[in-house]
mmCIF file of C-alpha atoms in Angstrom:
data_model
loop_
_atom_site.group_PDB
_atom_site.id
_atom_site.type_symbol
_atom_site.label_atom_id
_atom_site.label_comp_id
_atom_site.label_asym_id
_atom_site.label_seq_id
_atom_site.Cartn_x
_atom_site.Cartn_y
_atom_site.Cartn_z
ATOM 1 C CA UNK A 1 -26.842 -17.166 10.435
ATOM 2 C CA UNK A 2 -24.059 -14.991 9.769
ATOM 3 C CA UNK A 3 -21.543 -13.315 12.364
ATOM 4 C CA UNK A 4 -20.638 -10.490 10.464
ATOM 5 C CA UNK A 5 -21.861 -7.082 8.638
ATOM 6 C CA UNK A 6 -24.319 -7.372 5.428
ATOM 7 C CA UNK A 7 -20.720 -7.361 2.981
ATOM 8 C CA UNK A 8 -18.807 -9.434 4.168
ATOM 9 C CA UNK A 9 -17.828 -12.620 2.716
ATOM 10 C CA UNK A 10 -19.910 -15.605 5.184
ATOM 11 C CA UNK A 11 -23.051 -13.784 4.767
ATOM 12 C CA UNK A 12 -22.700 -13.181 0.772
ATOM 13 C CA UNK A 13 -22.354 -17.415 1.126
ATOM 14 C CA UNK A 14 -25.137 -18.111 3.469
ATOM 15 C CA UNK A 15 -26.965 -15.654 0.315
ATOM 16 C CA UNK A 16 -25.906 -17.962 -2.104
ATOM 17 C CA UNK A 17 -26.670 -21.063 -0.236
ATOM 18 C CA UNK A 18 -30.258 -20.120 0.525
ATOM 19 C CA UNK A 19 -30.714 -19.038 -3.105
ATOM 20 C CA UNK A 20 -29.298 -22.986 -3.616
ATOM 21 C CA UNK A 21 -31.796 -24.653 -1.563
ATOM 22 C CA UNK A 22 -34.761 -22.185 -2.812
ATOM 23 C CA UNK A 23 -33.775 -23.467 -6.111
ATOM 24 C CA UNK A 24 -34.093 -27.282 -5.141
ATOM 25 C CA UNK A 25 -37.162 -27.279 -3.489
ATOM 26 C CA UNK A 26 -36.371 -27.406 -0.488
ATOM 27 C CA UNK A 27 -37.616 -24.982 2.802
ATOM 28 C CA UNK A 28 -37.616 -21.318 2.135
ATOM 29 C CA UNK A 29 -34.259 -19.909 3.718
ATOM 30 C CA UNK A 30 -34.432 -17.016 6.293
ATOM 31 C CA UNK A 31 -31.536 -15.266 7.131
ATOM 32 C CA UNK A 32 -30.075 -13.736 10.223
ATOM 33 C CA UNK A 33 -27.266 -11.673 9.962
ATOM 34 C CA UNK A 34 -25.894 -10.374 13.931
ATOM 35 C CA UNK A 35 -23.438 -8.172 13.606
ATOM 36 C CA UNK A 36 -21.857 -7.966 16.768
ATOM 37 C CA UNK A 37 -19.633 -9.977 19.211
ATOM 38 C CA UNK A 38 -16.872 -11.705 17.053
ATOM 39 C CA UNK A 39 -20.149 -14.108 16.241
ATOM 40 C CA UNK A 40 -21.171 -15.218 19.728
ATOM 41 C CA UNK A 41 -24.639 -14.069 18.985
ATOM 42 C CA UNK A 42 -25.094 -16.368 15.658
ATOM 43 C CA UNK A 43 -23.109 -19.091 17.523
ATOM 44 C CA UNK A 44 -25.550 -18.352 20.677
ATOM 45 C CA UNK A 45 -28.741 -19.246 18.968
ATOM 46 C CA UNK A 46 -27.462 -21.798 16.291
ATOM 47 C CA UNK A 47 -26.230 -24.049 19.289
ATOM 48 C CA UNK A 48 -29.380 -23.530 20.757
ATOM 49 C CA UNK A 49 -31.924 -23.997 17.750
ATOM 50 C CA UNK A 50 -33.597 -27.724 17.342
ATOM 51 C CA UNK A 51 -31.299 -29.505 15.943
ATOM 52 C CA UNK A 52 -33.476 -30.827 13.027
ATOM 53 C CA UNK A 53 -30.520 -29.594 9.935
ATOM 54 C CA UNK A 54 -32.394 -26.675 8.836
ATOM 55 C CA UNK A 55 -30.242 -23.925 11.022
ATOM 56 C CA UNK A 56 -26.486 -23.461 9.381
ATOM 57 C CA UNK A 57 -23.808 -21.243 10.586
ATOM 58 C CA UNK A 58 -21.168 -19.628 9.237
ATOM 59 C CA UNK A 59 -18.810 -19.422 11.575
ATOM 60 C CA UNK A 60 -15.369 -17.867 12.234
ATOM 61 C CA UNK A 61 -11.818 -18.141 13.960
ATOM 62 C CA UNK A 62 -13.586 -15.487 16.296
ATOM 63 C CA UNK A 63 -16.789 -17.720 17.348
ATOM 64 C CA UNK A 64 -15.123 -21.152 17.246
ATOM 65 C CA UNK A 65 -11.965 -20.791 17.831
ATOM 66 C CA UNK A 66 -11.274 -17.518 20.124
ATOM 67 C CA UNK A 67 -14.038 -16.795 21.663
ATOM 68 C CA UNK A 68 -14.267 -20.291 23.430
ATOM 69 C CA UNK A 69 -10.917 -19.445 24.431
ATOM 70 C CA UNK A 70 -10.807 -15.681 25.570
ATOM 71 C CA UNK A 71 -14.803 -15.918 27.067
ATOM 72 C CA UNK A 72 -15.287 -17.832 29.826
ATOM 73 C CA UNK A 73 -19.203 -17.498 29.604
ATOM 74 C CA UNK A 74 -19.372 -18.590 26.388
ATOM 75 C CA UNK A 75 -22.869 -20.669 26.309
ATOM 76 C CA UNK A 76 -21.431 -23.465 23.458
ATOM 77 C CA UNK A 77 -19.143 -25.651 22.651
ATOM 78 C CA UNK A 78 -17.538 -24.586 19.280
ATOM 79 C CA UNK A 79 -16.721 -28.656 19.194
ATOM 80 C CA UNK A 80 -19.475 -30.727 21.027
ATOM 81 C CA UNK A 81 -22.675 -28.114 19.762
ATOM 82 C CA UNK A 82 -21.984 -28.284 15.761
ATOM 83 C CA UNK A 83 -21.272 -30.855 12.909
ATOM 84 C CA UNK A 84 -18.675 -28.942 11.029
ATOM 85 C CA UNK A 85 -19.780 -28.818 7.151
ATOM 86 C CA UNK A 86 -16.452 -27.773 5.881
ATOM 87 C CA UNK A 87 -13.810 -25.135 5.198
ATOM 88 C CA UNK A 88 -15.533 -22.201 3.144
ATOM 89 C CA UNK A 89 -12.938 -19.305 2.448
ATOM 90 C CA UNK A 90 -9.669 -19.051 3.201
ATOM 91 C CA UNK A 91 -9.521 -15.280 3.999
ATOM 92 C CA UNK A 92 -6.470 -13.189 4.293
ATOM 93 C CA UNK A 93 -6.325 -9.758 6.480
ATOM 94 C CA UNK A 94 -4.943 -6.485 5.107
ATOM 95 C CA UNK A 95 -3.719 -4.220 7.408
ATOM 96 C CA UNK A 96 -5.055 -0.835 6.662
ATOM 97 C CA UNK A 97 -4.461 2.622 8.505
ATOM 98 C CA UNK A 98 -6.691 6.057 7.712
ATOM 99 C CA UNK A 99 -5.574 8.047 4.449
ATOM 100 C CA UNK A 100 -3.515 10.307 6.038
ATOM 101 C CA UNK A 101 -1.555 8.139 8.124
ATOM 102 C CA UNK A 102 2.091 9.458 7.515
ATOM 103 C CA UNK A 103 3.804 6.284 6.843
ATOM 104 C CA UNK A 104 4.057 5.456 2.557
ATOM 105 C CA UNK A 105 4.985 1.528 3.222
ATOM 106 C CA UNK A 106 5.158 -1.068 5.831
ATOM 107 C CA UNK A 107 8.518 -0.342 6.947
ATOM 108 C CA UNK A 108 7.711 3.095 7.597
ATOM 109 C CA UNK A 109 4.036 1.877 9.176
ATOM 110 C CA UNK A 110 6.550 -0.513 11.753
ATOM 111 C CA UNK A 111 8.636 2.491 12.030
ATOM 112 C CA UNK A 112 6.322 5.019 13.082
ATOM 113 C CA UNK A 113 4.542 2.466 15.611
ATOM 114 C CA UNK A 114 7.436 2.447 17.123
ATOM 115 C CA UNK A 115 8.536 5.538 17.752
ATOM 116 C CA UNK A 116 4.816 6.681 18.798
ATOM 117 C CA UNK A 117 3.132 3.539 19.904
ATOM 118 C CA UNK A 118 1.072 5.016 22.530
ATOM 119 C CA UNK A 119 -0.337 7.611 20.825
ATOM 120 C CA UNK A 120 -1.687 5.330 17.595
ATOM 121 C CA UNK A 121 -5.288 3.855 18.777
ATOM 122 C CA UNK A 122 -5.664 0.296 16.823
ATOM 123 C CA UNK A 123 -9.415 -0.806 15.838
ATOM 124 C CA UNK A 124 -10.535 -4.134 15.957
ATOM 125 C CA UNK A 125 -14.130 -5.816 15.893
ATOM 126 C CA UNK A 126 -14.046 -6.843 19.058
ATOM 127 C CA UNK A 127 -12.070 -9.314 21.450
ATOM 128 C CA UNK A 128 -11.105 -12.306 20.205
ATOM 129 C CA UNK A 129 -12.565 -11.755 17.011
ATOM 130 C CA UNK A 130 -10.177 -12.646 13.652
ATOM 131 C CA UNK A 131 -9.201 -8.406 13.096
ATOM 132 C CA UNK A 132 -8.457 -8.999 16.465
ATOM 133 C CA UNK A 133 -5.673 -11.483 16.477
ATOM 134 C CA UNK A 134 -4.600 -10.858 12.856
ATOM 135 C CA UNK A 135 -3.642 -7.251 14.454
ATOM 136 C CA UNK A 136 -2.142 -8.668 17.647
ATOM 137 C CA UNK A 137 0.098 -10.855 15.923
ATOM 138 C CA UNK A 138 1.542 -8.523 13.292
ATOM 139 C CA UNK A 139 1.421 -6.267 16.912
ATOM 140 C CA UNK A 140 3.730 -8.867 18.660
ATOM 141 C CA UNK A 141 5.843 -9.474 15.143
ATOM 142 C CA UNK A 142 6.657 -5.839 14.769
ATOM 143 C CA UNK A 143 6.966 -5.488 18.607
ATOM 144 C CA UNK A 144 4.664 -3.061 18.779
ATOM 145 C CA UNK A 145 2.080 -2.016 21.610
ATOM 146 C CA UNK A 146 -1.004 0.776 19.949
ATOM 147 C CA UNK A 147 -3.478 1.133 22.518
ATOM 148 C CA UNK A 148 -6.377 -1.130 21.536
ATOM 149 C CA UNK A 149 -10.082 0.377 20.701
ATOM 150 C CA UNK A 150 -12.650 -2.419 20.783
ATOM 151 C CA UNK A 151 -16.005 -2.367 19.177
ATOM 152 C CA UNK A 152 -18.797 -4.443 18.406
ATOM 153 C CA UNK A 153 -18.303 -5.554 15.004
ATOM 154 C CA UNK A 154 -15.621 -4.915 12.005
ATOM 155 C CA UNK A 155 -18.512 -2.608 10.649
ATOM 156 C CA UNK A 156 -18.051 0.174 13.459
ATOM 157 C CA UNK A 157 -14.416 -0.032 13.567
ATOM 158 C CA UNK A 158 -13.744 0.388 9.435
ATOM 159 C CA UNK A 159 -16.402 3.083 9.877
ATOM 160 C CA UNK A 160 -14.341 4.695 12.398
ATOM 161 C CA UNK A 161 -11.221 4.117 10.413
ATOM 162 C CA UNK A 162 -12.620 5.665 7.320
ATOM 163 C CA UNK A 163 -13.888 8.974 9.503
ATOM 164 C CA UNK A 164 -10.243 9.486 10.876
ATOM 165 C CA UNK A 165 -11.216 8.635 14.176
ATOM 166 C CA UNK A 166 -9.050 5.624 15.008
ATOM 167 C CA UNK A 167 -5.219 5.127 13.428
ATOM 168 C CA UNK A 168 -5.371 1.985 11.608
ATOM 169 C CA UNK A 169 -7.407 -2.034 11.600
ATOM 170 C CA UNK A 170 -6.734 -5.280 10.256
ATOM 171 C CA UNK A 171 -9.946 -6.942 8.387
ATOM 172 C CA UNK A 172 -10.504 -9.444 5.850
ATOM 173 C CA UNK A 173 -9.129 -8.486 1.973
ATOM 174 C CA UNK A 174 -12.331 -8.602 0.369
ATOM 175 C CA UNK A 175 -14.004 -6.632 3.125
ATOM 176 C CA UNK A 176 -11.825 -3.637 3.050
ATOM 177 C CA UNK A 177 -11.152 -3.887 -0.812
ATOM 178 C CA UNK A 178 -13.582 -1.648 -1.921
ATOM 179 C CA UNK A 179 -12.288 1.373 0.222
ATOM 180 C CA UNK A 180 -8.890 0.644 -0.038
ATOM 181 C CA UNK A 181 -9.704 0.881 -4.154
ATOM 182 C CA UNK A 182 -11.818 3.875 -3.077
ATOM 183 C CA UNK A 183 -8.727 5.356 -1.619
ATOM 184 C CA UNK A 184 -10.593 6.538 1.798
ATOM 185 C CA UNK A 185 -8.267 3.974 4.071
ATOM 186 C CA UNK A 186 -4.499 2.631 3.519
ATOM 187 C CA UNK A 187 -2.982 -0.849 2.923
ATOM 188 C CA UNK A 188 0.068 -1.650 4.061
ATOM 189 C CA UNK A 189 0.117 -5.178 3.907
ATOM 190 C CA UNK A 190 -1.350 -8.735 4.185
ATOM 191 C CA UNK A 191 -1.614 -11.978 6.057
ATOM 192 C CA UNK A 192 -0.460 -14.131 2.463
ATOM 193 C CA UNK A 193 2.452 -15.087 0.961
ATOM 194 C CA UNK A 194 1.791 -13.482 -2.339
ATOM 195 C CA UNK A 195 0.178 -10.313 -3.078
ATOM 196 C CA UNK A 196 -4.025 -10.782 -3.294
ATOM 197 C CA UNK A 197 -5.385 -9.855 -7.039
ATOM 198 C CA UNK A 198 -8.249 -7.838 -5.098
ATOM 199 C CA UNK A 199 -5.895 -5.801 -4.256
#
């Protein structure tokens, strides 16, 4: 099970991994991708399928890590409920704003926040989920305070971004690198120390 829309990066793994087992013999993969809720759903049912090592999860910083955290009714325990496999992707977020956001560079982008915070709506995929915190700490870094638009998935809210509707988003590189190549949203800049070739 994946926790996030049909391109992004866990479920084009959980793709190649069932194409892996198909190949050894082993029981036919099914997939189920739930795009919504920072990957509580996919976390949800994995915890509660029979634990016989035929269910695998790719899960985030939003299902294992936040949403423990910032849920209270979480049903799982990101720590007791899985046997971690191992580190996948190390993915870095891009902050992006719509095409014709005024600002040309990141200063600029910090600038402008600044001197019209309240009026710039921020997207992210939900709380708790990683465009979530990767835009509340570049938030608290620039000391900045956009009102926040929530929705269910990174999906919705690049959607929204790309239709003009909401100011700007932070999402995963190789998520947002086709429309940022496209030149339909932004990029202003990312969560690594060196600039990302997919960019």
């Amino acid at each position: 099970m994946g926790d996030h829309r049909a391109i992004s990066a866990l479920t084009k793994l959980l793709n190649f991994a069932g194409v892996r087992s198909s190949l050894l013999g082993s029981v036919a993969p099914r997939s189920a991708n739930r795009a919504w809720a920072s990957g509580l759903s996919s976390a949800w049912s994995s915890a509660a399928a029979k634990a016989d090592g035929y269910t695998l999860l790719a899960g985030s910083m939003g299902s294992h890590v936040a949403a423990p955290v910032l849920t209270p009714s979480v049903r799982y325990d990101s720590e007791r409920d899985f046997e971690p496999i191992g580190l996948t992707a190390h993915a870095p977020a891009v902050i992006v704003a719509k095409k014709d956001f005024p600002a040309k560079d990141l200063r600029e982008f910090v600038d402008y926040l600044k001197t019209h915070g309240d009026d710039v709506k921020q997207a992210h995929g939900g709380m708790g989920s990683s465009s979530h915190m990767a835009c509340l700490l570049f938030s608290a870094a620039a000391g900045v305070r956009p009102n926040q638009v929530a929705y269910r998935g990174t999906g919705p809210a690049l959607n929204d971004l790309v239709g003009g509707h909401v100011d700007f988003f932070c999402d995963q590189a190789v998520s947002l690198a086709p429309q940022i190549a496209a030149g339909v949203i932004k990029a202003y800049g990312v969560s690594a120390d060196k600039r990302l070739p997919v960019l």
